[in-house]
Tab-separated table of C-alpha atoms and ligand atoms in Angstrom:
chain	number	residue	atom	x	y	z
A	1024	UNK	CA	2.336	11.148	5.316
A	1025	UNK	CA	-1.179	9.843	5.290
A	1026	UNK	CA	-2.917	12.998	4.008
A	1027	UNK	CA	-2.853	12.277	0.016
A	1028	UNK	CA	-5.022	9.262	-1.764
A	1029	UNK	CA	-2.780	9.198	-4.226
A	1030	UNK	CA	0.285	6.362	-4.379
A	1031	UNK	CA	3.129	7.054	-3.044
A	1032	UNK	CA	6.520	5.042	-1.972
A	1033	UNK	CA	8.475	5.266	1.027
A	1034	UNK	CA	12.378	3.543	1.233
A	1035	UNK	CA	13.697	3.224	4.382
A	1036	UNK	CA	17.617	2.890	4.229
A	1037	UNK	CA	20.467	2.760	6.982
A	1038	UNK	CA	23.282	0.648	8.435
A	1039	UNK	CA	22.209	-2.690	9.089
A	1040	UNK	CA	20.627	-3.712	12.434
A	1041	UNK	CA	19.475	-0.450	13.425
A	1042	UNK	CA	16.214	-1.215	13.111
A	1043	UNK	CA	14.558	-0.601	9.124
A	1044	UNK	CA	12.457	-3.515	8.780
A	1045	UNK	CA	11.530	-2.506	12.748
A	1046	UNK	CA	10.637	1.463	11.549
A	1047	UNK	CA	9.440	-0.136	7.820
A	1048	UNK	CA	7.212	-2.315	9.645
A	1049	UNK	CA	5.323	0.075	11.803
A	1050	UNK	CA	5.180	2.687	8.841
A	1051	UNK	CA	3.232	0.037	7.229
A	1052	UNK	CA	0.919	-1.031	10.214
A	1053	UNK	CA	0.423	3.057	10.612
A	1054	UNK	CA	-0.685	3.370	7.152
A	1055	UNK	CA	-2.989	0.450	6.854
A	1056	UNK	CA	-4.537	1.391	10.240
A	1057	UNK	CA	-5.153	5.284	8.573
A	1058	UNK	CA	-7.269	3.499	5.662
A	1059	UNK	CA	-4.409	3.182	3.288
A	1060	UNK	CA	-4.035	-0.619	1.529
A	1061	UNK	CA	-0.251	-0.582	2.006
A	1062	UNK	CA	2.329	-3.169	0.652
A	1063	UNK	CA	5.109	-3.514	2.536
A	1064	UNK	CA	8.307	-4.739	0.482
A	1065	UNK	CA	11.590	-6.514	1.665
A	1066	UNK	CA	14.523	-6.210	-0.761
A	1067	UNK	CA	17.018	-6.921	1.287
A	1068	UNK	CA	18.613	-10.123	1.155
A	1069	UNK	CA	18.317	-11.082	4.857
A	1070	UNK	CA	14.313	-10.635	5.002
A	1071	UNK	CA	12.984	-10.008	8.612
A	1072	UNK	CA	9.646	-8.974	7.466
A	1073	UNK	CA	8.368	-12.181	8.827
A	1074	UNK	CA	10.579	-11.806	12.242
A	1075	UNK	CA	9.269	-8.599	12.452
A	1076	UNK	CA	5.085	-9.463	11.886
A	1077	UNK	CA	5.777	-12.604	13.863
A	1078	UNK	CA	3.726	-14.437	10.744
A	1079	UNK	CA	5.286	-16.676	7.613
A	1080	UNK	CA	5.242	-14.069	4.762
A	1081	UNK	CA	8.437	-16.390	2.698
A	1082	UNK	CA	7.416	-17.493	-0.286
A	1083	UNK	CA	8.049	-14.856	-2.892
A	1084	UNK	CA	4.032	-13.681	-3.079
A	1085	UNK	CA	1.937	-11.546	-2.067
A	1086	UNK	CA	0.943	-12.254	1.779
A	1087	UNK	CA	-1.959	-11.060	3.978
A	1088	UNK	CA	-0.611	-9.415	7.213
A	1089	UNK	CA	-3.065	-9.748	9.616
A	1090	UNK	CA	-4.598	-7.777	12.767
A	1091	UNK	CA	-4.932	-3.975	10.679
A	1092	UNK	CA	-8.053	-2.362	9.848
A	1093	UNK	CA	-7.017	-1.687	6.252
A	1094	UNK	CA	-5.382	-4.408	3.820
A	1095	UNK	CA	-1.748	-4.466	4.302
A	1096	UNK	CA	0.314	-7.702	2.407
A	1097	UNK	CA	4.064	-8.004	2.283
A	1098	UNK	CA	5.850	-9.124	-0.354
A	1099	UNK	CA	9.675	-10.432	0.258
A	1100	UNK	CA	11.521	-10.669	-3.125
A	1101	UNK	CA	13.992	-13.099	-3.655
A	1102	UNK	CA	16.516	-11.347	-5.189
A	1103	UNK	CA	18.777	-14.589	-6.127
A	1104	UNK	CA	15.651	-15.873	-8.459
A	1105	UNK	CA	15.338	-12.496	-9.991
A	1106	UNK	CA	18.873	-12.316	-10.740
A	1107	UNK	CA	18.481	-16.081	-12.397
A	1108	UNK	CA	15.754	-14.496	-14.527
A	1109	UNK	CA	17.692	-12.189	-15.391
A	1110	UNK	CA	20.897	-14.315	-16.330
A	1111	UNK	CA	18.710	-16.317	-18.976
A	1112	UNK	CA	17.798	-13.476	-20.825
A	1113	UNK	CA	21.629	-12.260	-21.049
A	1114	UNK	CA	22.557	-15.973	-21.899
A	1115	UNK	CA	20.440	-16.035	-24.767
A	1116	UNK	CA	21.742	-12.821	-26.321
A	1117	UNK	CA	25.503	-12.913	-24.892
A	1118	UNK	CA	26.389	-16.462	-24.489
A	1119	UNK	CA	29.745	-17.996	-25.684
A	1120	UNK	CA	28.111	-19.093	-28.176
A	1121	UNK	CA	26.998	-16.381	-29.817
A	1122	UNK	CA	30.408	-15.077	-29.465
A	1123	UNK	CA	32.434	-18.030	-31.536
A	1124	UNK	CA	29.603	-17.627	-34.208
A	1125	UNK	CA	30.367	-14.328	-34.905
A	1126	UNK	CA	33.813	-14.618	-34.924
A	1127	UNK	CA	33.506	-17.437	-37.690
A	1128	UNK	CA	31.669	-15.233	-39.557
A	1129	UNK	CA	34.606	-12.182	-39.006
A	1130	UNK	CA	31.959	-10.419	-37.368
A	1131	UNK	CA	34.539	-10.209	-34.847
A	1132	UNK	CA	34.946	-6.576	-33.661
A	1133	UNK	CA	30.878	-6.897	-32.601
A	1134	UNK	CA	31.581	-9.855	-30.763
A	1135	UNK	CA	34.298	-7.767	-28.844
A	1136	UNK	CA	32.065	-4.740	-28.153
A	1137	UNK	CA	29.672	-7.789	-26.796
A	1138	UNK	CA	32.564	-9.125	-24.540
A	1139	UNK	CA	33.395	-5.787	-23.000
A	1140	UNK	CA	29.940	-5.668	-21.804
A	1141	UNK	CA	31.124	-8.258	-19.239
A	1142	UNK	CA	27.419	-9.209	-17.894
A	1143	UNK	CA	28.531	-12.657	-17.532
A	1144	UNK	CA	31.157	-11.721	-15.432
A	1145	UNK	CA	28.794	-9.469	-13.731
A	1146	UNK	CA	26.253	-12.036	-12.712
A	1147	UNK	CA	28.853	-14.397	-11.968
A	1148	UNK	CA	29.728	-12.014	-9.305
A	1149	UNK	CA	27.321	-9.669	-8.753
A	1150	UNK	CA	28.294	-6.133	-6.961
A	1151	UNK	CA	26.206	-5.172	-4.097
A	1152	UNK	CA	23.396	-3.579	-5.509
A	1153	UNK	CA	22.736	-5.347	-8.536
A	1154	UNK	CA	20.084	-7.800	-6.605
A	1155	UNK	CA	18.370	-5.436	-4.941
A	1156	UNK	CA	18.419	-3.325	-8.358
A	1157	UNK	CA	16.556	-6.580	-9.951
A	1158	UNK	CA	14.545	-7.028	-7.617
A	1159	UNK	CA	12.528	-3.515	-7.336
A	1160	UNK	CA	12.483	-3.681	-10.903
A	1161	UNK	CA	10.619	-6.763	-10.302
A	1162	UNK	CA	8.333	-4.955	-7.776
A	1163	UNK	CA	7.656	-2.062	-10.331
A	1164	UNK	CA	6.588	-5.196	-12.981
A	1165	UNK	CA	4.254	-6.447	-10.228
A	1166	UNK	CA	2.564	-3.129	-9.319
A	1167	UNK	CA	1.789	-2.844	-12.911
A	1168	UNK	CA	-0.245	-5.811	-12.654
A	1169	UNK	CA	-4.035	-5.077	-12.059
A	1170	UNK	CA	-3.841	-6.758	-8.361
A	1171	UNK	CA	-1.806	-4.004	-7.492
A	1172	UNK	CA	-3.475	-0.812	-8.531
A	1173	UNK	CA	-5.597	-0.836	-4.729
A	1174	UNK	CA	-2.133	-0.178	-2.675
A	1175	UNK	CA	-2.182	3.639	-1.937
A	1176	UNK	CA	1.417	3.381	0.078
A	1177	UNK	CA	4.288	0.857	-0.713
A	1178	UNK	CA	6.944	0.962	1.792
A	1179	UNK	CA	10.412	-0.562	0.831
A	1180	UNK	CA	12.347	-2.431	3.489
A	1181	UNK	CA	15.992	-1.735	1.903
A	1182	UNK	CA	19.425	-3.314	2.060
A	1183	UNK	CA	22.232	-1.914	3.862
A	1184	UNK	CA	23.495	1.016	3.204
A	1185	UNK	CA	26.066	0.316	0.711
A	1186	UNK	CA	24.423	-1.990	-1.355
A	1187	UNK	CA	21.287	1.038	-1.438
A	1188	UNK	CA	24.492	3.765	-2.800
A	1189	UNK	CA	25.182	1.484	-5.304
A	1190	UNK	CA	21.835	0.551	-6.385
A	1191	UNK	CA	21.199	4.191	-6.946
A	1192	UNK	CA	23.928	4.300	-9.699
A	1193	UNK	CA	23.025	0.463	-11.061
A	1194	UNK	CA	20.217	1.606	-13.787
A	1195	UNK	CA	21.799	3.568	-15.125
A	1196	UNK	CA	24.457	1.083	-15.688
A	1197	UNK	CA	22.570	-1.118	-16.501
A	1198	UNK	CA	20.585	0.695	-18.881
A	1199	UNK	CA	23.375	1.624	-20.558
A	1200	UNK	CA	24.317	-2.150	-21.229
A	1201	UNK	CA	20.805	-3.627	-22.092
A	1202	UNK	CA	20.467	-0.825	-24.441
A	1203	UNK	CA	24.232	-1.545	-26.116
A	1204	UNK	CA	22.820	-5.549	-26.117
A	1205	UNK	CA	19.851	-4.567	-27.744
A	1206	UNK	CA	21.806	-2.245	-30.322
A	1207	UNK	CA	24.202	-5.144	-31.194
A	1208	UNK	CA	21.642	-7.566	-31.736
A	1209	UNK	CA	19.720	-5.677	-34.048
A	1210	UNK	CA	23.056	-5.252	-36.296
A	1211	UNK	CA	23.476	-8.819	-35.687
A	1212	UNK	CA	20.280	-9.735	-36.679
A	1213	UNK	CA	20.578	-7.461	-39.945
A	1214	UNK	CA	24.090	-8.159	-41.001
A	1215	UNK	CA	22.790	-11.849	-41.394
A	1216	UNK	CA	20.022	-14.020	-41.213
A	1217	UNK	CA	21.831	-17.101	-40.685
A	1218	UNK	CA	22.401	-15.635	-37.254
A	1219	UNK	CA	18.836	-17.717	-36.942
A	1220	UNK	CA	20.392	-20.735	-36.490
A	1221	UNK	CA	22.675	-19.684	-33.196
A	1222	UNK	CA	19.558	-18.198	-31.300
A	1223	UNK	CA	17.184	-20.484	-32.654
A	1224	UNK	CA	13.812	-19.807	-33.826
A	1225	UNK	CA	13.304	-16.172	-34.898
A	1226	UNK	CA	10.353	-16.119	-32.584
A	1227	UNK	CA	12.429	-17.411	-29.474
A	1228	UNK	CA	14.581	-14.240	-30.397
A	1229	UNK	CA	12.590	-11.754	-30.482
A	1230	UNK	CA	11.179	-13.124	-27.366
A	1231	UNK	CA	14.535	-12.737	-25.438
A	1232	UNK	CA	14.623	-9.039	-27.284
A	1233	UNK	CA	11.148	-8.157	-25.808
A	1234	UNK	CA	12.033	-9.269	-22.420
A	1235	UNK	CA	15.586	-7.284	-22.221
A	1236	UNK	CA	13.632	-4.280	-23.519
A	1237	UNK	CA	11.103	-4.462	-20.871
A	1238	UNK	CA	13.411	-5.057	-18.293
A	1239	UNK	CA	15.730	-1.958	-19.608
A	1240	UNK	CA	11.970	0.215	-19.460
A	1241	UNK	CA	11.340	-1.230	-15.982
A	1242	UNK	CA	15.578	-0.095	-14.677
A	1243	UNK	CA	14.430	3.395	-16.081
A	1244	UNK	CA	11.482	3.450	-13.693
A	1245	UNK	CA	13.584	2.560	-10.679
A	1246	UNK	CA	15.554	5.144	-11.360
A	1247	UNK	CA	12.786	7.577	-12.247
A	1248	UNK	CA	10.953	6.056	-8.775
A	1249	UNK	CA	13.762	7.181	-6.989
A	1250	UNK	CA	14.114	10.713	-7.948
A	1251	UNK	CA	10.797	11.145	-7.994
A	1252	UNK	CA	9.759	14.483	-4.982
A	1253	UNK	CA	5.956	14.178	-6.197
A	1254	UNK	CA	5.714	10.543	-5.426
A	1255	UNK	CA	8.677	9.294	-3.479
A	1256	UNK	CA	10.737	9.879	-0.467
A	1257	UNK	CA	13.703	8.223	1.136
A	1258	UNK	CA	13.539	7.711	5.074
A	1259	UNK	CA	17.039	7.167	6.653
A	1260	UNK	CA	17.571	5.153	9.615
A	1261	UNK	CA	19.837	5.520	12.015
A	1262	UNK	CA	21.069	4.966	15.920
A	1263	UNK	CA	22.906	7.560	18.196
A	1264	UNK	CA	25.957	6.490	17.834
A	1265	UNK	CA	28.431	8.312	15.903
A	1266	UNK	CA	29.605	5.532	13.647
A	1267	UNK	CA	26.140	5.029	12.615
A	1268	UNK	CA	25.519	9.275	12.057
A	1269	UNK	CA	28.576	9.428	10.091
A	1270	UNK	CA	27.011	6.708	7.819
A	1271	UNK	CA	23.922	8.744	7.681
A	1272	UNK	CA	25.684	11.522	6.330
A	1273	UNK	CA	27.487	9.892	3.888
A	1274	UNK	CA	24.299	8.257	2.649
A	1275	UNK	CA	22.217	11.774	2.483
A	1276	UNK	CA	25.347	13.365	0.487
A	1277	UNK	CA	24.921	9.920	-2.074
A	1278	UNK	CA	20.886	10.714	-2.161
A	1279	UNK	CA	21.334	14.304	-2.737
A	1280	UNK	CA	23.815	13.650	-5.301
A	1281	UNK	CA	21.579	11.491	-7.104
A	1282	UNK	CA	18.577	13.610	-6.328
A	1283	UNK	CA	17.007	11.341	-4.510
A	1284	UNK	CA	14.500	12.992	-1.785
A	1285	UNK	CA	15.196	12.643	1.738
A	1286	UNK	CA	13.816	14.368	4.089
A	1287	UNK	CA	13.089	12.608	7.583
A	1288	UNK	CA	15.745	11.101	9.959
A	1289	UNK	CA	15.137	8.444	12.356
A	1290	UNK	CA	17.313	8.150	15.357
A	1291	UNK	CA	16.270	4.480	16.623
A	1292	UNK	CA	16.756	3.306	20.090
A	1293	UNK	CA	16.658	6.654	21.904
A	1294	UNK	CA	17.115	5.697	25.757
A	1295	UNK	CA	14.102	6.848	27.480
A	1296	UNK	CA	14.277	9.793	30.172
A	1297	UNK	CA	13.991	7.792	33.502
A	1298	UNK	CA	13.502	9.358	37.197
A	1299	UNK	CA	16.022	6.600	38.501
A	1300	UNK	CA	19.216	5.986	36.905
A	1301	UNK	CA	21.678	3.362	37.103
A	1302	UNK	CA	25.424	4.213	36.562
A	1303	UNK	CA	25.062	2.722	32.757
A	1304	UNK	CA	21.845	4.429	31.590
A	1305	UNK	CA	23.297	7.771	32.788
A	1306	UNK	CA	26.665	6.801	30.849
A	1307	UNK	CA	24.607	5.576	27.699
A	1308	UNK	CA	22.125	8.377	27.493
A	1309	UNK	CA	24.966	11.020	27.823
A	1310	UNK	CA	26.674	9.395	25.224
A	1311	UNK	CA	23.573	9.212	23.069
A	1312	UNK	CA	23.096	12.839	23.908
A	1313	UNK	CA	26.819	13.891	22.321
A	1314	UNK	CA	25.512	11.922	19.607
A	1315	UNK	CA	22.258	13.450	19.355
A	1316	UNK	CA	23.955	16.888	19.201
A	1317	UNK	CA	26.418	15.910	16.383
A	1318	UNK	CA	23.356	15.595	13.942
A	1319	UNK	CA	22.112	18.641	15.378
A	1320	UNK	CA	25.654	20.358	13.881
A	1321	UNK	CA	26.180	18.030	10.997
A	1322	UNK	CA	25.746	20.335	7.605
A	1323	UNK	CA	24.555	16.773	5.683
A	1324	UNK	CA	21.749	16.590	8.546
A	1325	UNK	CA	20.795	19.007	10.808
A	1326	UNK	CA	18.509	20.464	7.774
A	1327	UNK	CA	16.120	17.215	8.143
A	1328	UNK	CA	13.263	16.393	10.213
A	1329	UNK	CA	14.647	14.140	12.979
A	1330	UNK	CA	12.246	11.692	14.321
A	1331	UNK	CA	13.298	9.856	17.983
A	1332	UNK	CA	11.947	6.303	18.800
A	1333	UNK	CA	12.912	5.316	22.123
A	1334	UNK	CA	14.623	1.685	22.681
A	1335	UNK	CA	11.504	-0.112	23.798
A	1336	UNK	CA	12.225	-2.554	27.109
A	1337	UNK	CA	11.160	-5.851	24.637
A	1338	UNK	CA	11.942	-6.848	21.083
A	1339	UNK	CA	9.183	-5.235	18.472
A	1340	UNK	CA	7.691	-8.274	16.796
A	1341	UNK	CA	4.028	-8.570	15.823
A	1342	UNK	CA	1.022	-6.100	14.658
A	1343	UNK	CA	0.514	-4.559	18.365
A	1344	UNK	CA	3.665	-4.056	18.587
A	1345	UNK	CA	4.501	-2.156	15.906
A	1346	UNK	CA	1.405	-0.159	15.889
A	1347	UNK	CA	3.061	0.994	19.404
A	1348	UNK	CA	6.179	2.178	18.201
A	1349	UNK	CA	4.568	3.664	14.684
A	1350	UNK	CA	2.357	5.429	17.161
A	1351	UNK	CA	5.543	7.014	18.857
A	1352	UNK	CA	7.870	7.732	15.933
A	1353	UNK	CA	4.968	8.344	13.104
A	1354	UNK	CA	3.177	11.388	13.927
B	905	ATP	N1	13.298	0.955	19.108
B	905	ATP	C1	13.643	-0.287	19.390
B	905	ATP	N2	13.562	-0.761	20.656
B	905	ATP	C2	13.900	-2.033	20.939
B	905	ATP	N3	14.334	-2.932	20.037
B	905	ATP	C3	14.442	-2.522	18.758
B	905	ATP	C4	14.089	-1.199	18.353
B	905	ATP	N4	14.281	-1.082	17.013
B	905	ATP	C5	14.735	-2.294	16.597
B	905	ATP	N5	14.828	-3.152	17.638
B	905	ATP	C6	15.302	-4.554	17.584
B	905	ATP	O1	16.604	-4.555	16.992
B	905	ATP	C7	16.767	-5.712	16.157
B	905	ATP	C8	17.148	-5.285	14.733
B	905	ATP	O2	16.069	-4.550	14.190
B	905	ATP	P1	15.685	-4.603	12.645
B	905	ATP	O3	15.647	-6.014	12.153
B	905	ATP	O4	14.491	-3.767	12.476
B	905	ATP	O5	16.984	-3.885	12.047
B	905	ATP	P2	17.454	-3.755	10.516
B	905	ATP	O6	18.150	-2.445	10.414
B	905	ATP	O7	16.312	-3.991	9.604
B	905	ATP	O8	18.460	-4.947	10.428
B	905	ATP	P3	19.171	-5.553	9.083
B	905	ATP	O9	20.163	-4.544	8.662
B	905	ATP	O10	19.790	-6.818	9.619
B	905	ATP	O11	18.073	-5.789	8.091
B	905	ATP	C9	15.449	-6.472	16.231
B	905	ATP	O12	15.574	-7.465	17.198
B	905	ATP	C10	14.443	-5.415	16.685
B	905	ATP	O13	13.354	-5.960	17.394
C-alpha cells in the first residue's frame, strides 16, 4: 500500500461504530510515517476525525495533524454547506420562478420536464447519500487546486454503510439531471431572449451555467474515482459479529456491482488470545470465532484479504495511538 509514488485513494466503508475513522485514522498516520504527504478526509456527517487525533481539525479547511514524520492534514467537509452551495445554483436555474415565466410564455411543457426533475424536492429532503455525494465532489474540486498536488495518499473516512450504497448510484443520478438542467436552459435561453429578464443579467446566467457544468464534470469524477482499480480501492470495515458480516456482504455485492474495487477486509475488535480466561472472554472469543469462520465460508468474502485488529484494552485517540494499531492491522 505504500510501495507506489504515485496518488492513490483509499475509502474505508462499514456499519457505523465499528471503528472507520479508528482504521482511517491509523491508515493515515501509517502512510505519513512511510514518507507519503497523506490527507485524511471525513465525509461523514458525524466527523470523529478530531475525536480520533485528539486535536481540533473542525473548521471546514485544511488542518495540520501533528506528531508524523511526513505531512499529514485532515480535512472534515461539511456536507450541509456543500449541499447549500449546491441548492443556489439549482435555485437560479429551477426556481418557481422560472417556472411561472415560462408558463406565461406557453413554454409550458419545458417548464414540466423542469418540474419532474424534482431537485427542489430533493434538497428539501435529501436521500442518504446525496451529502456525502456533494461533498467528495467538493474534495475532488479541492485536490485540483495547486495546494493539493503534494498529497501522494488521500484516505476517505466514509458514512455508514447505506448512505456509501447509495452514494455509489447518486452521480449518476445526478448527472443525469444537471445535464437535463443544462439541456433545458440552453432551449430556454434560445427560444427567447427575454428569458434575460427572469435570471437576470446574461452574465449572472451563464455564471450559474458554468458552475452546474463544473459540478456535473466533478459528479463524473466521483464516479470515475470510484471505479477506478489503477488508482482506487475500497477498504471495508467490519466487527465479528454476524450482523455486522452480513452487512459486509451486502456492501461487497453493491461494490462489485458497481465495479467498485474492494479488496481488503477488516475485522475490528478481534479479542486477543489470553493465557487466563474469564468465563466472558472465553464466551466472547468463541462467539467471535463462529463469526470469524462465517467470512471464512461467505462466497461475497472469503475471496478477500482479511486483516484482524485486536480490541485494544483503551480507546484509540491520538497520533501514538494510532500509529500502534496501524502498526498491527497495516502490514
Ligand atoms: N480495535 C479497537 N480497540 C478498541 N477500541 C476501538 C477499536 N476500534 C475502534 N475502537 C473504539 O470504538 C469507538 C468507535 O470507533 P470509530 O469512531 O472509529 O468507529 P466508526 O465506525 O468510525 O463510527 P461511526 O460510524 O460513528 O463514524 C471509538 O471509541 C474507538 O476508539
Amino acid at each position: 500500500m505504500v510501495a507506489r509514488t504515485t496518488r492513490r485513494y483509499y475509502m474505508l466503508g462499514g456499519k457505523g461504530g465499528v471503528g472507520k475513522t479508528s482504521c482511517a485514522a491509523s491508515l493515515a498516520v501509517r502512510f505519513a510515517n512511510s514518507g507519503h504527504p497523506t490527507l485524511v478526509v471525513s465525509t461523514d456527517p458525524a466527523h470523529s476525525l478530531s475525536d480520533s487525533f485528539a486535536q481540533d481539525l473542525t473548521g471546514g479547511a485544511l488542518a495540520p495533524v501533528e506528531g508524523t514524520d511526513s505531512p499529514l492534514f485532515a480535512l472534515e467537509i461539511n456536507p450541509e454547506k456543500s449541499r447549500e452551495e449546491f441548492r443556489t445554483i439549482n435555485q437560479k436555474n429551477g426556481g418557481t420562478g422560472v417556472k411561472d415565466f415560462m408558463d406565461g410564455m406557453g413554454l409550458g411543457i419545458l417548464a414540466d420536464q423542469l418540474g419532474e426533475l424534482k431537485l427542489g424536492e430533493l434538497l428539501d429532503t435529501p436521500p442518504p447519500g446525496l451529502d456525502e455525494a456533494i461533498a467528495i465532489s467538493k474534495v475532488i474540486q479541492f485536490l485540483e487546486a495547486p495546494e493539493y498536488s503534494m498529497f501522494s495518499r488521500i484516505v476517505f473516512d466514509t458514512a455508514p454503510t447505506g448512505h456509501t450504497l447509495r452514494l455509489l448510484s447518486l452521480p449518476d443520478f445526478l448527472d443525469a439531471s444537471i445535464g437535463k438542467i443544462l439541456k433545458l436552459r440552453s432551449k430556454i435561453a434560445s427560444a427567447t431572449s427575454a428569458i434575460k429578464s427572469v435570471f437576470g443579467q446574461e452574465v449572472q446566467q451563464q455564471d450559474a451555467a458554468n458552475k452546474l457544468e463544473q459540478l456535473r464534470e466533478r459528479m463524473v469524477k466521483v464516479r470515475e474515482l470510484f471505479r477506478d482499480t489503477e488508482s482506487t480501492e475500497f477498504i471495508i470495515v467490519t466487527i465479528p459479529t454476524v450482523m455486522a458480516i452480513s452487512e459486509s456482504a451486502r456492501l461487497h455485492s453493491s461494490l462489485q456491482k458497481e465495479s467498485v474495487p474492494a479488496r481488503r477486509l477488516i475485522v475490528n475488535q478481534v479479542l486477543p488470545p489470553s493465557s487466563s480466561d474469564c468465563k466472558f472472554c472465553a464466551i466472547k472469543r468463541k462467539d467471535q470465532a463462529r463469526a470469524l469462520d462465517m467470512i471464512k465460508s461467505d462466497p461475497e468474502l472469503m475471496g478477500l484479504n482479511i486483516m484482524q485488529a485486536p480490541l485494544v484494552d483503551m480507546e484509540i485517540r491520538g497520533v501514538p495511538a494510532l500509529k500502534f494499531l496501524g502498526d498491527i492491522v497495516w502490514k
